[in-house]
Short mmCIF file of C-alpha atoms in Angstrom, two decimals:
data_model
loop_
_atom_site.label_atom_id
_atom_site.label_comp_id
_atom_site.label_asym_id
_atom_site.label_seq_id
_atom_site.Cartn_x
_atom_site.Cartn_y
_atom_site.Cartn_z
CA MET A 1 10.96 44.39 12.95
CA LEU A 2 8.70 46.85 11.22
CA LYS A 3 4.94 46.49 11.50
CA ARG A 4 4.48 45.90 7.79
CA ASP A 5 7.08 43.14 7.90
CA LYS A 6 5.24 41.46 10.77
CA GLU A 7 1.96 41.72 8.90
CA ARG A 8 3.54 40.18 5.81
CA ILE A 9 4.99 37.27 7.80
CA VAL A 10 1.69 36.64 9.58
CA SER A 11 -0.16 36.73 6.26
CA GLU A 12 2.25 34.25 4.68
CA LEU A 13 2.11 31.93 7.69
CA THR A 14 -1.68 32.09 7.79
CA GLU A 15 -1.92 31.11 4.12
CA ARG A 16 0.58 28.29 4.56
CA LEU A 17 -1.25 26.93 7.60
CA ARG A 18 -4.52 26.94 5.68
CA GLU A 19 -3.00 25.07 2.76
CA THR A 20 -0.94 22.57 4.74
CA GLN A 21 -2.71 19.49 6.08
CA SER A 22 0.40 17.89 7.56
CA LEU A 23 3.14 19.51 9.64
CA ILE A 24 5.44 18.74 12.56
CA VAL A 25 6.20 21.27 15.30
CA THR A 26 9.60 21.20 16.99
CA ASP A 27 11.53 23.08 19.65
CA TYR A 28 14.89 23.88 18.09
CA ARG A 29 16.41 25.31 21.29
CA GLY A 30 20.10 24.40 21.41
CA LEU A 31 20.56 23.89 17.68
CA SER A 32 23.17 26.03 15.97
CA VAL A 33 22.53 27.88 12.73
CA THR A 34 24.60 25.22 10.95
CA ASP A 35 22.52 22.43 12.50
CA ILE A 36 19.29 24.11 11.40
CA ASP A 37 20.59 24.56 7.85
CA GLU A 38 21.63 20.90 7.63
CA LEU A 39 18.26 19.80 8.98
CA ARG A 40 16.47 22.10 6.55
CA THR A 41 18.44 20.62 3.62
CA LYS A 42 17.64 17.02 4.60
CA LEU A 43 13.94 17.77 4.98
CA LEU A 44 13.81 19.65 1.69
CA GLU A 45 14.92 16.45 -0.07
CA HIS A 46 11.61 14.91 1.05
CA GLY A 47 9.44 17.86 0.03
CA VAL A 48 9.39 19.43 3.51
CA ARG A 49 10.01 23.11 4.31
CA TYR A 50 11.53 23.67 7.75
CA THR A 51 10.78 27.19 8.99
CA VAL A 52 11.85 28.94 12.18
CA VAL A 53 9.09 31.27 13.36
CA LYS A 54 8.45 33.61 16.26
CA ASN A 55 5.86 32.47 18.75
CA THR A 56 3.84 35.64 18.78
CA LEU A 57 3.56 35.77 15.00
CA THR A 58 2.87 32.04 14.68
CA LYS A 59 0.13 32.15 17.29
CA LEU A 60 -1.47 35.07 15.52
CA ALA A 61 -1.28 33.23 12.20
CA ALA A 62 -2.71 30.06 13.76
CA GLU A 63 -5.63 32.03 15.15
CA GLN A 64 -6.35 33.61 11.77
CA ALA A 65 -6.06 30.22 10.05
CA GLY A 66 -8.39 28.59 12.58
CA SER A 67 -5.72 26.08 13.70
CA LYS A 68 -6.67 25.90 17.37
CA ASP A 69 -4.88 22.59 17.92
CA LEU A 70 -1.64 24.14 16.70
CA LEU A 71 -1.77 26.89 19.36
CA GLU A 72 -1.16 24.34 22.14
CA LEU A 73 2.08 23.21 20.47
CA ILE A 74 3.61 26.68 20.21
CA ASP A 75 5.61 27.27 23.35
CA GLY A 76 9.19 28.46 23.34
CA PRO A 77 11.53 28.56 20.32
CA THR A 78 9.52 26.98 17.52
CA ALA A 79 10.34 25.61 14.08
CA ILE A 80 7.68 24.01 11.91
CA ALA A 81 8.20 21.37 9.23
CA PHE A 82 5.58 22.00 6.55
CA LEU A 83 4.87 18.87 4.49
CA GLY A 84 3.95 19.42 0.84
CA GLU A 85 1.33 17.35 -0.98
CA ASP A 86 3.99 14.98 -2.36
CA ALA A 87 6.00 14.80 0.87
CA ASP A 88 6.58 11.47 2.60
CA PRO A 89 5.38 11.85 6.23
CA ALA A 90 7.36 8.81 7.37
CA ALA A 91 10.58 10.15 5.84
CA ALA A 92 10.06 13.59 7.38
CA ALA A 93 9.35 12.09 10.78
CA LYS A 94 12.47 9.92 10.52
CA VAL A 95 14.73 12.90 9.73
CA LEU A 96 13.38 14.85 12.70
CA ASN A 97 13.44 11.84 15.01
CA ASP A 98 17.08 11.11 14.10
CA ALA A 99 17.97 14.74 14.79
CA ALA A 100 16.16 14.59 18.14
CA SER A 101 18.05 11.41 19.08
CA VAL A 102 21.44 13.09 18.66
CA GLY A 103 22.25 14.97 21.85
CA ARG A 104 18.54 15.32 22.61
CA VAL A 105 18.73 18.98 21.57
CA LEU A 106 15.82 19.04 19.15
CA VAL A 107 12.44 18.32 20.75
CA ILE A 108 9.42 17.11 18.78
CA ARG A 109 6.18 18.48 20.19
CA GLY A 110 3.64 16.99 17.80
CA GLY A 111 1.82 18.28 14.77
CA LEU A 112 -0.89 17.57 12.23
CA LEU A 113 -1.31 14.64 9.86
CA ASP A 114 -3.99 15.06 7.20
CA GLY A 115 -5.54 17.74 9.38
CA LYS A 116 -5.64 15.57 12.52
CA THR A 117 -3.60 16.27 15.64
CA ILE A 118 -0.68 13.93 16.35
CA THR A 119 1.53 13.70 19.42
CA GLU A 120 5.28 13.32 19.84
CA GLY A 121 4.74 9.58 20.24
CA ASP A 122 2.80 9.47 16.98
CA VAL A 123 5.66 11.16 15.17
CA LYS A 124 8.13 8.62 16.57
CA SER A 125 5.85 5.77 15.49
CA LEU A 126 5.59 7.34 12.05
CA ALA A 127 9.39 7.51 11.89
CA SER A 128 9.60 3.72 12.36
CA LEU A 129 7.52 3.02 9.24
CA PRO A 130 9.19 2.03 5.94
CA PRO A 131 9.24 4.54 3.06
CA THR A 132 6.02 5.09 1.12
CA ASP A 133 7.15 3.08 -1.93
CA VAL A 134 7.99 0.10 0.29
CA LEU A 135 4.61 0.35 2.03
CA ARG A 136 2.87 0.37 -1.35
CA ALA A 137 4.76 -2.74 -2.43
CA GLN A 138 3.85 -4.50 0.83
CA LEU A 139 0.21 -3.51 0.40
CA ALA A 140 0.17 -4.79 -3.17
CA GLY A 141 1.65 -8.07 -1.99
CA ALA A 142 -0.91 -8.39 0.79
CA LEU A 143 -3.75 -7.81 -1.68
CA ALA A 144 -2.32 -10.15 -4.31
CA ALA A 145 -1.85 -13.11 -1.95
CA PRO A 146 -5.55 -13.60 -1.08
CA MET A 147 -6.49 -13.30 -4.77
CA ALA A 148 -4.07 -16.08 -5.68
CA THR A 149 -5.50 -18.18 -2.90
CA ILE A 150 -9.05 -17.57 -4.10
CA VAL A 151 -8.14 -18.48 -7.68
CA GLY A 152 -6.49 -21.63 -6.40
CA LEU A 153 -9.62 -22.59 -4.51
CA PHE A 154 -11.70 -22.29 -7.67
CA ASP A 155 -9.16 -24.07 -9.87
CA ALA A 156 -8.38 -26.98 -7.57
CA PRO A 157 -11.78 -28.81 -7.77
CA LEU A 158 -11.74 -28.57 -11.57
CA ARG A 159 -8.25 -30.02 -11.76
CA ASP A 160 -9.21 -32.78 -9.35
CA LEU A 161 -12.34 -33.65 -11.35
CA VAL A 162 -10.36 -33.96 -14.57
CA THR A 163 -7.81 -36.14 -12.83
CA VAL A 164 -10.49 -38.47 -11.42
CA ILE A 165 -12.25 -38.83 -14.78
CA ASP A 166 -8.97 -39.52 -16.56
CA ALA A 167 -8.00 -42.13 -13.98
CA ARG A 168 -11.40 -43.86 -14.33
CA ILE A 169 -11.06 -44.03 -18.11
CA LYS A 170 -7.64 -45.61 -17.80
CA GLN A 171 -8.98 -48.11 -15.23
CA LEU A 172 -11.81 -49.20 -17.53
CA ALA A 173 -9.41 -49.60 -20.42
CA ALA A 174 -7.07 -51.74 -18.29
CA ASP A 175 -9.95 -53.99 -17.09
CA GLY A 176 -11.05 -54.57 -20.69
CA GLU A 177 -14.63 -53.48 -20.10
CA PRO A 178 -16.35 -52.71 -23.41
CA SER A 179 -17.75 -49.29 -23.85
CA ALA A 180 -21.32 -48.60 -24.92
CA ALA A 181 -20.09 -47.62 -28.36
CA SER A 182 -18.28 -50.96 -28.89
CA GLU A 183 -21.16 -53.13 -27.57
CA ALA A 184 -23.78 -52.04 -30.10
CA PRO A 185 -22.04 -53.30 -33.28
CA GLU A 186 -21.38 -56.73 -31.69
CA GLU A 187 -25.07 -57.26 -30.82
CA THR A 188 -26.16 -56.25 -34.33
CA THR A 189 -23.69 -58.62 -35.98
CA ALA A 190 -24.89 -61.59 -33.90
CA GLN A 191 -28.52 -60.90 -34.72
CA GLU A 192 -27.77 -60.64 -38.41
CA ALA A 193 -25.95 -63.97 -38.29
CA ASN A 194 -28.96 -65.74 -36.73
CA ASN A 195 -31.45 -64.29 -39.21
CA ASP A 196 -29.35 -64.78 -42.33
CA THR A 197 -31.32 -66.98 -44.85
CA SER A 198 -29.15 -66.41 -47.87
CA PRO A 199 -27.89 -69.61 -49.56
CA GLN A 200 -24.56 -70.85 -48.36
CA PRO A 201 -21.90 -71.90 -50.83
CA GLU A 202 -21.65 -75.68 -51.37
CA ALA A 203 -18.69 -77.42 -49.92
CA GLU A 204 -16.11 -78.55 -52.40
CA ASP A 205 -15.61 -82.26 -52.89
CA GLY A 206 -12.50 -83.48 -51.30
CA GLU A 207 -9.88 -85.36 -53.27
CA ASP A 208 -10.22 -89.09 -53.50
#
């Protein structure tokens, strides 16, 4: 490989490492060209670029990009899965984990997730998670449930109070107890009857 070609590759890798916050490093030793192409196609469906790189060039690019944690993962034949901004980390981890489980040819070394170092075990744990859209739905459900409970707590006392008042009104009506509104006219009528001094009509003479 010509020097200018090496410099171009290192420059491109350096820029990609600076821009990428999430990636997974693998050892592709034992994979055929066909296997790598199939793996690359599956990852590309999830917004992931799977790139086979030379150790010496990758280490140089990692040094220039300031990715010190990445240097420890570069040992032997190396291929890096670069996750784009819209990539699903769980889906990418699952594709690689499935490939590693078949014949144990592919080896996952670790990587970066949002700029933080992750191990092989972390990648496997990530692979066991549901897809992002499912996680979002589960999160929305978890947030909605407490809100419904809280609303219920506020609504329940009000409903109970209305029920108690309504039951009391019905009880009073069944017992025949007069209300304050019905008592006042009766007292006034009795008082007027006692104080009435108007002449009374004379009784009619009965028939002989």
